[in-house]
Short mmCIF file of C-alpha atoms in Angstrom, two decimals:
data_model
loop_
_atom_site.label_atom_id
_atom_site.label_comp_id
_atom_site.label_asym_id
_atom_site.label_seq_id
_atom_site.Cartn_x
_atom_site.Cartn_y
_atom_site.Cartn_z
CA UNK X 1 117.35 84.99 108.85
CA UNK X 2 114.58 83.19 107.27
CA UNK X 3 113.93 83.80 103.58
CA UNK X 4 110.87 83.96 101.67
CA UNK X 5 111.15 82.75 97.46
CA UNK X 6 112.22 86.08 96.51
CA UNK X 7 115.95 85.86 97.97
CA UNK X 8 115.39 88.43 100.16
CA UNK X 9 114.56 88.70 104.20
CA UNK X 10 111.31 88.67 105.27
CA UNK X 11 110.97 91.84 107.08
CA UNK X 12 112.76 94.00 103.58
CA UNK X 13 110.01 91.61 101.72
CA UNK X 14 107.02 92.50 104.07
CA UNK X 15 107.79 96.73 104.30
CA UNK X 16 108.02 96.53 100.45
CA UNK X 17 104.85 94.59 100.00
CA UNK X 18 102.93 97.14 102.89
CA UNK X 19 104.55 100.13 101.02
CA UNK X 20 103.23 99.07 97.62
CA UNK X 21 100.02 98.15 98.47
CA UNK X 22 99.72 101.60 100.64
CA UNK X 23 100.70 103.50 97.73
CA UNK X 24 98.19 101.27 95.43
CA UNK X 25 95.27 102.03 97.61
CA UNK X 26 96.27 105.74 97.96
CA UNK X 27 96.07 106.30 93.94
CA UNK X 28 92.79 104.94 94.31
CA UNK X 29 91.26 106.66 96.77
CA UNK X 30 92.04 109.47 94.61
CA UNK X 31 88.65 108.31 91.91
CA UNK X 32 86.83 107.60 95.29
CA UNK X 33 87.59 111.25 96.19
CA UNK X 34 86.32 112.60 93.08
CA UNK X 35 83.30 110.30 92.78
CA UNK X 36 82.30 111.09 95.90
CA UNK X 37 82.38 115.17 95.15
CA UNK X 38 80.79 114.72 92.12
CA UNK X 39 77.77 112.64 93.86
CA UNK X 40 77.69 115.63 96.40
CA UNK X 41 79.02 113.72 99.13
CA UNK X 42 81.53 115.57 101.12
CA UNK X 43 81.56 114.01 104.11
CA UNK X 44 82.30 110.66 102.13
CA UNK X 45 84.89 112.23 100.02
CA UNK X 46 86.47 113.77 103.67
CA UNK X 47 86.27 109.52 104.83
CA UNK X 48 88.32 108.86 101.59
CA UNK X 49 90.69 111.88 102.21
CA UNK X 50 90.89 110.80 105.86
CA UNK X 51 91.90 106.74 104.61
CA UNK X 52 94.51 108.22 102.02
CA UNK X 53 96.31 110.40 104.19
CA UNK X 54 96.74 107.39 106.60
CA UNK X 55 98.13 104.89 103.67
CA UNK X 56 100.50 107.57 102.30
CA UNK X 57 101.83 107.97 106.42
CA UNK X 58 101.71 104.44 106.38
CA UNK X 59 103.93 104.07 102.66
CA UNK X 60 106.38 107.01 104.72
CA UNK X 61 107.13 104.95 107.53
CA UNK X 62 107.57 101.69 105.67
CA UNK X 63 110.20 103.75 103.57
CA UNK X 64 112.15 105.25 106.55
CA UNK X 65 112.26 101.60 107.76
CA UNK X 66 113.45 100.62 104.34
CA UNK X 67 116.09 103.30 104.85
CA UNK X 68 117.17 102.09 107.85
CA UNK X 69 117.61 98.26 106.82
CA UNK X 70 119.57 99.40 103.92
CA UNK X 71 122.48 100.84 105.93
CA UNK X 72 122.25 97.94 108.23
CA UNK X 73 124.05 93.83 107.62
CA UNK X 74 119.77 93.54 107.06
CA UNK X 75 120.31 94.85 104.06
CA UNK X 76 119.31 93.05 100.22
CA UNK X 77 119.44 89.77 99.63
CA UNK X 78 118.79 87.64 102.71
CA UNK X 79 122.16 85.42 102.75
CA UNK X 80 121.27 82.43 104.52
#
């Protein structure tokens, strides 16, 4: 199992890094949302709705994978 510098597998390291970001982006489409309503743009704030649902399904299944690696041996820190 290869290791990246954080002492932990790659695959743990990648889900959490997809997760995060996913999450990130999600808050933020949240202003994009409400700038987009407040320009009158509905069918740009339904684009932005659209995008956040898909990061926050995306965030879901990165955290069911995370669930599974954590009652697998692929669990925490990588040990080779």
């Amino acid at each position: 199992m290869a290791t990246g510098e954080t002492g932990f597998d790659d695959v743990t390291f990648d889900l959490v890094s997809v997760q995060y970001h996913a999450l990130k982006a999600g808050h933020d489409y949240g202003q994009y949302v409400r700038d987009a309503k407040n320009a009158g743009r509905d069918d740009i704030a339904e684009f932005f709705s659209s995008i956040m649902a898909e990061d926050s399904a995306r965030a879901k299944r990165c955290h069911e994978f995370l669930k599974d690696l954590a009652g697998s041996a692929q669990a925490g820190p990588a040990t080779s």
